[in-house]
Tab-separated table of C-alpha atoms in Angstrom:
chain	number	residue	atom	x	y	z
A	1	MET	CA	0.009	-0.049	-0.105
A	2	SER	CA	1.533	3.764	-0.758
A	3	GLY	CA	1.732	6.292	1.466
A	4	ALA	CA	-1.460	8.955	1.411
A	5	LEU	CA	1.307	11.572	0.529
A	6	GLU	CA	3.247	9.634	-1.951
A	7	GLY	CA	4.452	11.558	-5.060
A	8	VAL	CA	4.813	14.789	-3.192
A	9	ARG	CA	8.268	16.335	-2.517
A	10	ILE	CA	9.026	18.700	0.247
A	11	ILE	CA	11.923	20.619	0.557
A	12	ASP	CA	12.066	21.102	4.102
A	13	VAL	CA	15.308	23.986	5.111
A	14	SER	CA	14.068	24.211	8.749
A	15	ARG	CA	15.816	23.378	11.682
A	16	VAL	CA	15.305	22.530	14.909
A	17	LEU	CA	12.002	21.089	16.234
A	18	ALA	CA	9.025	22.647	14.741
A	19	GLY	CA	9.225	22.361	11.083
A	20	PRO	CA	11.428	19.443	11.403
A	21	PHE	CA	9.151	17.610	13.206
A	22	CYS	CA	6.000	18.667	10.348
A	23	SER	CA	7.802	17.295	7.809
A	24	MET	CA	8.978	14.240	9.871
A	25	ILE	CA	4.962	13.528	10.019
A	26	LEU	CA	4.302	14.391	6.163
A	27	GLY	CA	7.022	12.174	5.528
A	28	ASP	CA	5.597	9.143	7.501
A	29	LEU	CA	2.353	9.538	5.667
A	30	GLY	CA	4.549	8.946	2.374
A	31	ALA	CA	5.830	12.553	0.957
A	32	GLU	CA	9.619	12.447	0.280
A	33	VAL	CA	11.439	14.691	2.413
A	34	ILE	CA	14.810	16.276	1.417
A	35	LYS	CA	16.074	18.052	4.187
A	36	ILE	CA	18.583	21.035	3.148
A	37	GLU	CA	21.118	21.831	5.851
A	38	HIS	CA	23.880	24.192	6.430
A	39	HIS	CA	27.011	23.029	4.113
A	40	GLN	CA	29.264	23.662	7.227
A	41	SER	CA	27.220	23.139	10.503
A	42	GLY	CA	23.802	21.532	9.554
A	43	ASP	CA	20.870	20.966	11.826
A	44	GLU	CA	21.816	22.805	15.605
A	45	THR	CA	19.832	19.701	16.553
A	46	ARG	CA	22.883	17.355	15.756
A	47	GLY	CA	24.792	18.417	18.668
A	48	TRP	CA	22.168	19.067	20.885
A	49	GLY	CA	23.502	16.394	23.464
A	50	PRO	CA	24.181	14.161	25.571
A	51	PRO	CA	22.912	11.836	25.178
A	52	PHE	CA	24.821	10.718	21.805
A	53	ALA	CA	24.301	7.298	19.795
A	54	GLN	CA	27.549	7.168	17.723
A	55	GLY	CA	27.714	10.516	17.500
A	56	GLU	CA	24.431	11.227	16.426
A	57	SER	CA	22.041	12.889	19.205
A	58	ALA	CA	18.818	11.542	20.436
A	59	TYR	CA	17.005	15.180	19.870
A	60	TYR	CA	17.881	14.964	16.211
A	61	LEU	CA	17.239	11.296	15.911
A	62	CYS	CA	13.630	12.232	17.518
A	63	ALA	CA	12.192	14.723	14.476
A	64	ASN	CA	14.407	13.547	11.136
A	65	ARG	CA	13.218	10.146	9.660
A	66	ASN	CA	11.849	9.359	6.464
A	67	LYS	CA	13.956	11.749	5.010
A	68	GLN	CA	17.106	12.600	2.506
A	69	SER	CA	19.833	15.054	4.240
A	70	MET	CA	21.887	17.367	1.627
A	71	THR	CA	23.975	20.084	2.157
A	72	LEU	CA	23.956	23.394	0.034
A	73	ASN	CA	25.195	26.872	0.633
A	74	LEU	CA	22.313	28.825	0.377
A	75	LYS	CA	24.687	31.903	0.216
A	76	SER	CA	26.225	31.452	-2.600
A	77	GLU	CA	25.093	31.890	-6.014
A	78	GLN	CA	25.097	28.311	-7.701
A	79	GLY	CA	23.750	26.824	-4.150
A	80	LYS	CA	20.471	29.592	-4.970
A	81	GLU	CA	20.226	28.279	-8.533
A	82	ILE	CA	20.964	24.348	-6.984
A	83	PHE	CA	17.642	24.865	-4.644
A	84	ARG	CA	15.336	26.711	-7.290
A	85	GLU	CA	16.338	23.821	-9.371
A	86	LEU	CA	14.972	21.626	-6.341
A	87	VAL	CA	11.831	23.945	-5.593
A	88	SER	CA	11.092	24.058	-9.417
A	89	SER	CA	10.612	20.168	-9.120
A	90	GLY	CA	8.648	20.219	-6.075
A	91	ASP	CA	5.623	21.182	-4.190
A	92	ILE	CA	6.306	22.330	-0.890
A	93	VAL	CA	8.799	24.592	1.010
A	94	ILE	CA	9.288	24.453	4.891
A	95	GLN	CA	11.295	27.277	6.421
A	96	ASN	CA	11.893	28.847	9.917
A	97	PHE	CA	14.285	31.553	8.689
A	98	LYS	CA	14.294	34.553	10.473
A	99	THR	CA	11.528	37.260	8.566
A	100	GLY	CA	13.109	38.254	5.937
A	101	THR	CA	15.678	36.270	5.612
A	102	LEU	CA	15.200	34.298	2.810
A	103	GLU	CA	13.983	37.347	0.496
A	104	LYS	CA	17.255	39.002	1.447
A	105	MET	CA	18.534	36.257	-0.451
A	106	GLY	CA	16.289	36.078	-3.705
A	107	LEU	CA	14.517	32.832	-2.248
A	108	GLY	CA	11.047	33.866	-0.622
A	109	TYR	CA	7.936	33.095	-1.689
A	110	GLU	CA	7.651	35.512	-4.085
A	111	ASP	CA	11.242	34.708	-6.081
A	112	LEU	CA	10.505	31.180	-6.158
A	113	LYS	CA	6.723	30.917	-7.321
A	114	GLU	CA	8.611	31.958	-10.192
A	115	PHE	CA	9.559	29.102	-10.784
A	116	ASN	CA	7.063	26.803	-9.493
A	117	PRO	CA	3.499	28.563	-9.747
A	118	GLN	CA	2.188	26.082	-7.708
A	119	LEU	CA	4.218	26.055	-5.011
A	120	ILE	CA	3.190	25.891	-1.404
A	121	MET	CA	5.875	27.568	1.169
A	122	ALA	CA	5.076	27.146	4.845
A	123	SER	CA	7.104	29.609	6.558
A	124	ILE	CA	7.599	29.516	10.580
A	125	THR	CA	8.875	32.028	12.714
A	126	GLY	CA	8.226	32.928	16.269
A	127	PHE	CA	5.816	35.813	16.390
A	128	GLY	CA	4.835	35.365	12.424
A	129	LEU	CA	5.357	37.372	9.178
A	130	THR	CA	3.614	40.678	10.220
A	131	GLY	CA	3.256	42.344	13.779
A	132	PRO	CA	5.294	44.334	15.554
A	133	TYR	CA	7.171	41.027	16.380
A	134	LYS	CA	7.881	40.242	13.609
A	135	ASP	CA	11.785	40.486	12.891
A	136	LEU	CA	11.979	39.176	16.738
A	137	PRO	CA	13.790	35.469	17.068
A	138	GLY	CA	11.436	32.737	18.921
A	139	TYR	CA	12.334	29.894	20.838
A	140	ASP	CA	9.415	27.814	22.456
A	141	TYR	CA	10.576	28.749	26.086
A	142	ILE	CA	10.109	32.586	25.010
A	143	ILE	CA	6.604	31.988	23.843
A	144	GLN	CA	5.697	29.213	26.475
A	145	ALA	CA	6.427	32.575	28.627
A	146	MET	CA	5.024	35.384	26.774
A	147	SER	CA	1.748	33.331	25.687
A	148	GLY	CA	0.963	33.090	29.005
A	149	LEU	CA	1.353	29.523	29.525
A	150	MET	CA	3.624	29.766	31.991
A	151	SER	CA	1.139	32.058	33.831
A	152	ILE	CA	-0.964	29.192	34.857
A	153	THR	CA	1.098	25.945	34.603
A	154	GLY	CA	2.939	24.933	37.906
A	155	GLU	CA	1.212	24.962	41.750
A	156	LYS	CA	-0.946	27.179	43.291
A	157	GLY	CA	0.964	29.828	45.066
A	158	GLY	CA	4.098	28.748	43.516
A	159	GLU	CA	6.431	30.513	40.792
A	160	PRO	CA	5.752	29.602	36.919
A	161	VAL	CA	6.963	26.466	35.496
A	162	LYS	CA	7.635	25.426	31.500
A	163	VAL	CA	6.074	22.403	30.134
A	164	GLY	CA	8.472	19.634	30.214
A	165	VAL	CA	8.988	19.582	26.288
A	166	ALA	CA	8.949	22.192	24.100
A	167	ILE	CA	5.185	22.148	23.441
A	168	ALA	CA	5.105	25.455	21.504
A	169	ASP	CA	6.940	23.808	18.725
A	170	ILE	CA	5.310	20.596	18.686
A	171	LEU	CA	1.780	22.166	18.490
A	172	THR	CA	3.215	24.333	15.820
A	173	GLY	CA	4.720	21.369	14.049
A	174	LEU	CA	1.268	20.003	14.065
A	175	TYR	CA	-0.699	23.337	12.810
A	176	THR	CA	1.702	23.267	9.926
A	177	CYS	CA	0.871	20.116	8.742
A	178	ILE	CA	-2.543	21.055	8.888
A	179	GLY	CA	-1.928	24.079	6.707
A	180	ILE	CA	0.029	22.328	4.290
A	181	LEU	CA	-2.797	19.940	4.052
A	182	SER	CA	-4.977	21.787	3.685
A	183	ALA	CA	-2.720	23.798	0.802
A	184	LEU	CA	-3.059	20.993	-1.150
A	185	HIS	CA	-6.569	20.672	-1.370
A	186	HIS	CA	-6.433	24.009	-2.477
A	187	ARG	CA	-3.915	23.672	-5.171
A	188	ASN	CA	-5.499	20.258	-6.460
A	189	GLU	CA	-9.116	21.978	-6.895
A	190	SER	CA	-7.878	25.113	-8.139
A	191	GLY	CA	-3.839	24.610	-9.170
A	192	GLN	CA	-2.961	27.453	-7.115
A	193	GLY	CA	-0.389	27.612	-4.728
A	194	GLN	CA	-0.050	29.684	-1.398
A	195	GLU	CA	2.127	30.880	1.425
A	196	ILE	CA	0.681	29.833	4.574
A	197	ASP	CA	2.194	32.123	7.767
A	198	ILE	CA	2.635	30.076	11.099
A	199	SER	CA	4.386	31.434	14.057
A	200	LEU	CA	4.842	29.473	17.300
A	201	MET	CA	2.715	32.351	19.226
A	202	ASP	CA	-0.309	31.843	17.265
A	203	CYS	CA	-0.230	28.369	17.719
A	204	GLN	CA	0.549	28.524	21.594
A	205	VAL	CA	-2.249	30.915	21.959
A	206	SER	CA	-4.605	29.026	20.265
A	207	SER	CA	-4.001	25.989	22.580
A	208	LEU	CA	-4.610	28.071	25.777
A	209	VAL	CA	-8.475	27.183	24.429
A	210	ASN	CA	-10.834	27.335	27.721
A	211	VAL	CA	-8.598	29.150	29.555
A	212	ALA	CA	-8.384	31.921	27.419
A	213	SER	CA	-11.911	31.571	26.848
A	214	ASN	CA	-12.982	31.807	30.514
A	215	TYR	CA	-11.057	34.982	30.864
A	216	LEU	CA	-12.288	36.500	27.635
A	217	PHE	CA	-15.638	35.764	29.264
A	218	ASN	CA	-14.930	36.716	33.214
A	219	GLY	CA	-11.846	39.205	32.462
A	220	LEU	CA	-10.392	37.585	35.758
A	221	PRO	CA	-6.572	36.410	34.271
A	222	PRO	CA	-6.479	32.459	35.462
A	223	GLU	CA	-4.316	31.342	38.480
A	224	ARG	CA	-2.100	28.770	38.638
A	225	MET	CA	-4.096	25.529	39.875
A	226	GLY	CA	-1.308	22.601	39.997
A	227	ASN	CA	-2.352	19.298	38.927
A	228	GLN	CA	-6.658	20.752	39.655
A	229	HIS	CA	-9.098	21.926	36.679
A	230	SER	CA	-10.116	25.058	36.335
A	231	ASN	CA	-14.111	23.930	35.902
A	232	ILE	CA	-14.501	20.394	36.714
A	233	VAL	CA	-13.831	18.463	40.253
A	234	PRO	CA	-12.561	16.281	40.887
A	235	TYR	CA	-10.087	16.084	38.453
A	236	GLN	CA	-6.688	16.189	39.760
A	237	THR	CA	-3.921	13.388	41.346
A	238	PHE	CA	-4.672	12.202	44.648
A	239	ARG	CA	-1.934	10.595	46.878
A	240	THR	CA	-2.757	6.461	48.109
A	241	SER	CA	-0.906	4.396	49.741
A	242	ASP	CA	1.896	3.873	47.737
A	243	GLY	CA	1.464	6.968	44.790
A	244	GLU	CA	0.097	9.129	43.200
A	245	LEU	CA	-3.045	8.582	40.769
A	246	VAL	CA	-5.004	11.093	38.443
A	247	VAL	CA	-9.102	10.622	38.615
A	248	ALA	CA	-10.413	12.556	36.328
A	249	VAL	CA	-14.998	12.694	37.001
A	250	GLY	CA	-15.878	14.285	34.123
A	251	ASN	CA	-19.707	14.340	34.644
A	252	ASP	CA	-22.498	14.301	37.786
A	253	GLU	CA	-23.088	10.611	36.849
A	254	GLN	CA	-19.461	9.400	36.992
A	255	PHE	CA	-18.925	11.566	40.083
A	256	SER	CA	-22.359	9.369	41.733
A	257	ARG	CA	-20.340	5.763	40.996
A	258	PHE	CA	-16.771	7.738	41.813
A	259	ALA	CA	-18.490	8.489	45.267
A	260	ALA	CA	-20.004	4.845	45.614
A	261	VAL	CA	-16.490	3.514	44.887
A	262	ILE	CA	-14.626	4.927	47.404
A	263	GLY	CA	-17.159	4.205	50.006
A	264	SER	CA	-19.164	7.218	50.208
A	265	PRO	CA	-22.238	7.129	48.192
A	266	GLU	CA	-24.047	9.394	49.850
A	267	LEU	CA	-21.363	12.230	48.773
A	268	ALA	CA	-22.926	12.500	45.586
A	269	GLU	CA	-26.287	13.108	47.307
A	270	GLN	CA	-25.543	16.038	49.102
A	271	GLN	CA	-26.758	19.486	47.270
A	272	ARG	CA	-23.137	20.890	47.769
A	273	PHE	CA	-21.812	18.142	45.857
A	274	LYS	CA	-24.099	16.408	43.562
A	275	HIS	CA	-23.291	18.845	40.487
A	276	ASN	CA	-19.965	19.962	39.164
A	277	GLU	CA	-20.719	23.656	39.349
A	278	LYS	CA	-21.462	23.217	42.713
A	279	ARG	CA	-18.200	20.834	43.742
A	280	LEU	CA	-16.812	23.651	42.249
A	281	LEU	CA	-17.727	26.195	44.282
A	282	ASN	CA	-17.061	23.600	47.703
A	283	LYS	CA	-14.344	21.868	46.235
A	284	GLU	CA	-11.985	22.818	49.891
A	285	GLU	CA	-14.327	20.996	51.488
A	286	LEU	CA	-14.288	17.984	49.395
A	287	ILE	CA	-11.018	17.196	48.365
A	288	PRO	CA	-10.039	16.329	51.846
A	289	ILE	CA	-13.352	14.086	52.382
A	290	LEU	CA	-11.659	12.429	48.884
A	291	GLU	CA	-7.982	12.379	49.764
A	292	ASP	CA	-8.766	10.664	53.414
A	293	SER	CA	-10.495	7.800	51.301
A	294	LEU	CA	-8.007	7.237	48.534
A	295	LYS	CA	-5.112	6.628	51.061
A	296	ARG	CA	-6.678	3.417	52.085
A	297	LYS	CA	-5.730	1.766	49.010
A	298	THR	CA	-2.874	1.408	46.372
A	299	LYS	CA	-2.849	3.072	43.418
A	300	LYS	CA	-3.185	-0.417	41.360
A	301	GLU	CA	-5.921	-1.791	44.208
A	302	TRP	CA	-7.972	1.730	42.915
A	303	LYS	CA	-7.155	1.195	39.103
A	304	VAL	CA	-8.770	-2.165	39.272
A	305	LEU	CA	-12.133	-0.638	40.900
A	306	LEU	CA	-11.881	2.609	38.859
A	307	ASP	CA	-11.526	1.183	35.825
A	308	ASP	CA	-14.476	-1.063	36.467
A	309	ALA	CA	-16.415	1.394	37.323
A	310	GLY	CA	-15.867	3.173	33.953
A	311	ILE	CA	-13.974	6.482	35.848
A	312	PRO	CA	-11.370	7.954	33.943
A	313	ASN	CA	-7.986	7.238	35.654
A	314	GLY	CA	-4.658	6.575	35.556
A	315	PRO	CA	-1.123	6.158	37.497
A	316	ILE	CA	1.863	9.399	36.799
A	317	ASN	CA	4.450	7.147	34.890
A	318	ASP	CA	7.885	8.251	34.079
A	319	ILE	CA	9.016	7.728	30.841
A	320	ALA	CA	10.712	4.438	31.459
A	321	GLU	CA	7.082	3.123	32.655
A	322	MET	CA	5.443	4.627	30.195
A	323	PHE	CA	7.094	2.390	27.585
A	324	GLU	CA	6.730	-0.675	29.557
A	325	ASP	CA	3.082	0.112	29.673
A	326	PRO	CA	1.398	-3.196	27.232
A	327	GLN	CA	-0.714	-0.267	25.551
A	328	ILE	CA	2.283	1.642	24.095
A	329	SER	CA	3.690	-1.942	22.329
A	330	ALA	CA	0.787	-2.936	21.159
A	331	ARG	CA	-0.344	0.490	19.159
A	332	GLY	CA	3.018	0.397	18.252
A	333	MET	CA	4.527	3.524	19.884
A	334	LEU	CA	7.714	1.841	20.447
A	335	MET	CA	9.608	1.247	16.973
A	336	ALA	CA	12.846	-0.134	15.877
A	337	MET	CA	14.596	1.315	12.906
A	338	ASP	CA	17.558	-0.179	11.078
A	339	HIS	CA	20.535	2.681	10.804
A	340	PRO	CA	23.613	2.789	9.084
A	341	THR	CA	26.091	3.373	12.783
A	342	ILE	CA	23.279	2.798	15.401
A	343	ALA	CA	23.015	-0.809	16.552
A	344	ASP	CA	19.560	-0.727	18.319
A	345	LEU	CA	18.004	2.476	17.187
A	346	ARG	CA	14.322	2.657	18.639
A	347	MET	CA	12.321	5.637	18.378
A	348	VAL	CA	8.426	6.970	19.181
A	349	GLY	CA	6.321	5.146	16.302
A	350	SER	CA	3.159	7.734	14.657
A	351	PRO	CA	0.398	8.204	16.510
A	352	LEU	CA	-1.320	7.894	12.822
A	353	ASN	CA	-3.742	5.246	11.587
A	354	LEU	CA	-4.937	5.555	8.672
A	355	SER	CA	-6.647	1.878	7.066
A	356	LYS	CA	-5.905	2.449	3.505
A	357	THR	CA	-2.940	4.461	3.689
A	358	PRO	CA	-1.107	3.635	6.990
A	359	VAL	CA	1.956	5.311	7.645
A	360	THR	CA	5.328	3.780	6.788
A	361	MET	CA	9.051	3.940	8.470
A	362	ARG	CA	11.262	4.136	5.054
A	363	LYS	CA	13.954	5.750	5.631
A	364	HIS	CA	16.851	6.111	8.906
A	365	PRO	CA	16.802	9.876	9.865
A	366	PRO	CA	19.825	10.419	8.025
A	367	LEU	CA	23.405	11.323	8.096
A	368	TYR	CA	24.436	14.412	7.802
A	369	GLY	CA	24.562	15.176	4.217
A	370	GLU	CA	24.434	11.388	3.433
A	371	HIS	CA	22.181	12.033	0.073
A	372	THR	CA	23.758	15.366	-1.478
A	373	ASP	CA	25.726	13.458	-4.190
A	374	ALA	CA	23.077	11.113	-4.872
A	375	ILE	CA	20.314	14.328	-5.148
A	376	LEU	CA	23.116	15.963	-7.413
A	377	VAL	CA	23.196	12.983	-9.777
A	378	GLU	CA	19.594	12.681	-9.705
A	379	MET	CA	19.603	16.440	-10.936
A	380	GLY	CA	21.405	15.873	-13.684
A	381	TYR	CA	25.054	16.857	-12.107
A	382	ASP	CA	28.202	14.971	-13.131
A	383	PRO	CA	30.870	13.600	-10.413
A	384	VAL	CA	33.225	16.164	-11.846
A	385	GLN	CA	30.829	19.364	-11.325
A	386	ILE	CA	29.567	17.511	-7.605
A	387	GLU	CA	33.479	17.215	-6.896
A	388	LYS	CA	33.932	21.618	-7.921
A	389	PHE	CA	30.866	21.669	-5.883
A	390	LYS	CA	32.512	20.205	-2.934
A	391	GLN	CA	35.655	22.231	-3.371
A	392	ASN	CA	34.401	25.720	-3.357
A	393	LYS	CA	32.248	25.113	-0.345
A	394	ILE	CA	28.860	25.096	-2.166
A	395	ILE	CA	28.085	21.856	-0.707
């Protein structure tokens, strides 16, 4: 079976995480991805470690499978010519240079569409191509701070805390995928390409969803709530006799069953706790009662009881425990790939399960410049020309 995006060629000049994560997803779906790297240093994440495996950083490996790596000096005239040739035969360019950088090089969207009118270019920046911050660099940590995310993350009364993964980058990668697939559909219908303007800041603000909506309704800046929920009770961590467990009671009917499981069915009949709105108002009374009950059994015992009652719950796993979970294995979220230098390359799998066009893991995360010569030969350059390119620091 072929991938859903088989036949789509992506020229990826992005680095670090948001852009590479996006192009990896599209590569998993069958697209051909040519990763263009700086001719002297490559993607910065190649050096972001430890940990390393045979010189390859874990950070780089996590976002770059199903790609070919080509080195190219985009500041040289010959490098620009090669890049334009690639673009003329491609469908999508993904880039995350600072606003205006490619335009100064004569490689912006308006320049490149002269060579390929159907080109789709996804431009990822920290703050977007417009607005007063358009020229500022944007890193995930900065975006988490400025977007308001850190102001709502952390313990109540404690310091603001960033999310433990580069969530703004990941969300931006996902939003970029959505934009690219939408633009592909539009191009298939109209024959027209377009530029997609995606910013980390916009994506992170969008992801605030109900928290932002709450503020727009009541005008009150949300406070940090630790592991509690701003709109639902009980929806938090509880300490059991041997560790912590998350309980997420999503409606009144679930609360009635939850109260019965913990041995206090009367709680669900009391007006102060019967409905979520009341539980939210009276949570300072309710939570200690629930905490006392849950301390009486182990987290495994509670999980069996709560699962049987249909109450959403789960232990707080560390990463090792997560990968040992049989559900992770059953869903293919831990996978192995052949690699030319790493004997046992294990990677996080894809969450996309398409019945007709499944994702495929065709190519290992490429070595630096691994496919430069092969791509140039495919483009029609001979070995003598390629050697001159190397001597002249074009590649």
